[in-house]
Amino acid sequence: MVGLDYSVSPLSQLQNHPYAIEAVLRNEGTASQDVTLNYDVAGPSSSSGSSVSTSLNPGDSTIHSATFAPSIVGIYSIDIYGTADSAGAGMTITTTDVVSKDIE
């Protein structure tokens, strides 16, 4: 399912090819930041996850990814957003706009 925007997939396919949640995160600030892609799932079952955190210098960007494979058939809503820790100590967190995607 690489490069395709599926919103309806059978569970048998998701076992080997989970939904890919991806984003390009860019540091538009003036100091280094630790950035992470996050997602929250609501539906027949709930879930949340995140990508590996990466340290970005000012002006740098990187692609972050995470995967989600529901185990129950149903309609899900996924909220996708990035977070940045400007201080690098887990105390100054900035959140991007939230993008929502519905899947079945």
CSV table of C-alpha atoms in Angstrom, one decimal:
chain,number,residue,atom,x,y,z
A,1,MET,CA,0.0,0.0,0.0
A,2,VAL,CA,3.0,2.3,-0.4
A,3,GLY,CA,2.0,5.6,-1.9
A,4,LEU,CA,-1.7,4.8,-2.0
A,5,ASP,CA,-4.4,6.5,0.1
A,6,TYR,CA,-6.6,3.6,1.2
A,7,SER,CA,-9.4,4.3,3.6
A,8,VAL,CA,-11.1,0.8,3.5
A,9,SER,CA,-8.9,-2.3,3.9
A,10,PRO,CA,-9.7,-5.9,4.9
A,11,LEU,CA,-8.1,-7.1,8.2
A,12,SER,CA,-6.3,-9.9,6.4
A,13,GLN,CA,-4.3,-7.4,4.4
A,14,LEU,CA,-3.6,-5.2,7.4
A,15,GLN,CA,-1.8,-8.0,9.2
A,16,ASN,CA,1.1,-7.8,6.7
A,17,HIS,CA,0.6,-4.2,5.5
A,18,PRO,CA,-0.6,-1.9,8.3
A,19,TYR,CA,-1.7,1.7,7.6
A,20,ALA,CA,1.3,3.9,7.2
A,21,ILE,CA,1.1,7.3,9.1
A,22,GLU,CA,3.7,9.7,7.7
A,23,ALA,CA,4.6,13.4,7.8
A,24,VAL,CA,7.4,15.7,7.0
A,25,LEU,CA,8.3,17.7,10.1
A,26,ARG,CA,10.3,20.9,9.8
A,27,ASN,CA,12.1,23.0,12.4
A,28,GLU,CA,11.2,26.6,11.5
A,29,GLY,CA,12.5,27.9,14.8
A,30,THR,CA,15.9,29.3,15.8
A,31,ALA,CA,17.0,26.5,18.1
A,32,SER,CA,17.4,22.7,17.8
A,33,GLN,CA,14.2,20.8,18.6
A,34,ASP,CA,13.3,17.1,19.3
A,35,VAL,CA,10.4,16.3,17.0
A,36,THR,CA,8.0,13.3,17.0
A,37,LEU,CA,5.0,12.3,14.9
A,38,ASN,CA,2.0,11.2,17.0
A,39,TYR,CA,-1.4,9.6,16.4
A,40,ASP,CA,-4.5,8.9,18.4
A,41,VAL,CA,-7.1,6.4,17.2
A,42,ALA,CA,-10.8,6.4,18.2
A,43,GLY,CA,-13.3,3.7,17.1
A,44,PRO,CA,-14.3,0.1,18.1
A,45,SER,CA,-10.9,0.1,19.8
A,46,SER,CA,-8.6,3.0,20.7
A,47,SER,CA,-4.9,3.3,20.3
A,48,SER,CA,-2.1,5.8,20.1
A,49,GLY,CA,1.4,5.7,18.9
A,50,SER,CA,4.4,7.8,17.8
A,51,SER,CA,7.5,7.7,15.6
A,52,VAL,CA,11.0,7.7,16.9
A,53,SER,CA,12.0,11.2,18.1
A,54,THR,CA,14.6,13.1,16.0
A,55,SER,CA,16.6,16.1,16.9
A,56,LEU,CA,16.3,18.8,14.2
A,57,ASN,CA,18.6,21.9,13.7
A,58,PRO,CA,16.9,25.1,12.6
A,59,GLY,CA,15.8,24.9,9.0
A,60,ASP,CA,16.1,21.1,8.9
A,61,SER,CA,13.3,18.7,8.0
A,62,THR,CA,12.8,15.0,8.2
A,63,ILE,CA,10.2,12.3,7.3
A,64,HIS,CA,8.6,10.6,10.3
A,65,SER,CA,6.5,7.4,10.1
A,66,ALA,CA,4.4,5.1,12.3
A,67,THR,CA,2.0,2.3,11.6
A,68,PHE,CA,-1.4,1.3,12.7
A,69,ALA,CA,-3.2,-2.1,12.2
A,70,PRO,CA,-6.6,-2.4,13.8
A,71,SER,CA,-7.6,-5.8,15.0
A,72,ILE,CA,-11.4,-5.2,15.0
A,73,VAL,CA,-13.5,-4.4,11.9
A,74,GLY,CA,-15.1,-0.9,12.1
A,75,ILE,CA,-14.9,2.8,11.4
A,76,TYR,CA,-11.9,4.6,12.9
A,77,SER,CA,-10.9,8.2,13.2
A,78,ILE,CA,-7.1,8.9,13.4
A,79,ASP,CA,-5.8,12.3,14.6
A,80,ILE,CA,-2.3,12.9,13.4
A,81,TYR,CA,0.0,15.6,14.7
A,82,GLY,CA,3.6,16.5,15.4
A,83,THR,CA,5.2,17.6,18.7
A,84,ALA,CA,8.4,19.4,19.3
A,85,ASP,CA,10.4,19.8,22.5
A,86,SER,CA,12.2,23.1,22.1
A,87,ALA,CA,14.1,22.8,25.4
A,88,GLY,CA,15.0,19.1,24.9
A,89,ALA,CA,14.0,18.3,28.4
A,90,GLY,CA,10.4,17.3,27.9
A,91,MET,CA,9.1,20.6,29.4
A,92,THR,CA,8.4,22.9,26.5
A,93,ILE,CA,6.2,21.0,24.0
A,94,THR,CA,4.8,22.6,20.9
A,95,THR,CA,2.1,20.8,18.9
A,96,THR,CA,1.3,21.2,15.2
A,97,ASP,CA,-2.2,21.4,13.7
A,98,VAL,CA,-4.1,18.1,14.0
A,99,VAL,CA,-5.0,16.3,10.7
A,100,SER,CA,-7.9,13.8,11.0
A,101,LYS,CA,-8.3,10.7,8.7
A,102,ASP,CA,-11.2,8.3,8.7
A,103,ILE,CA,-10.6,4.6,7.8
A,104,GLU,CA,-12.8,1.5,7.8
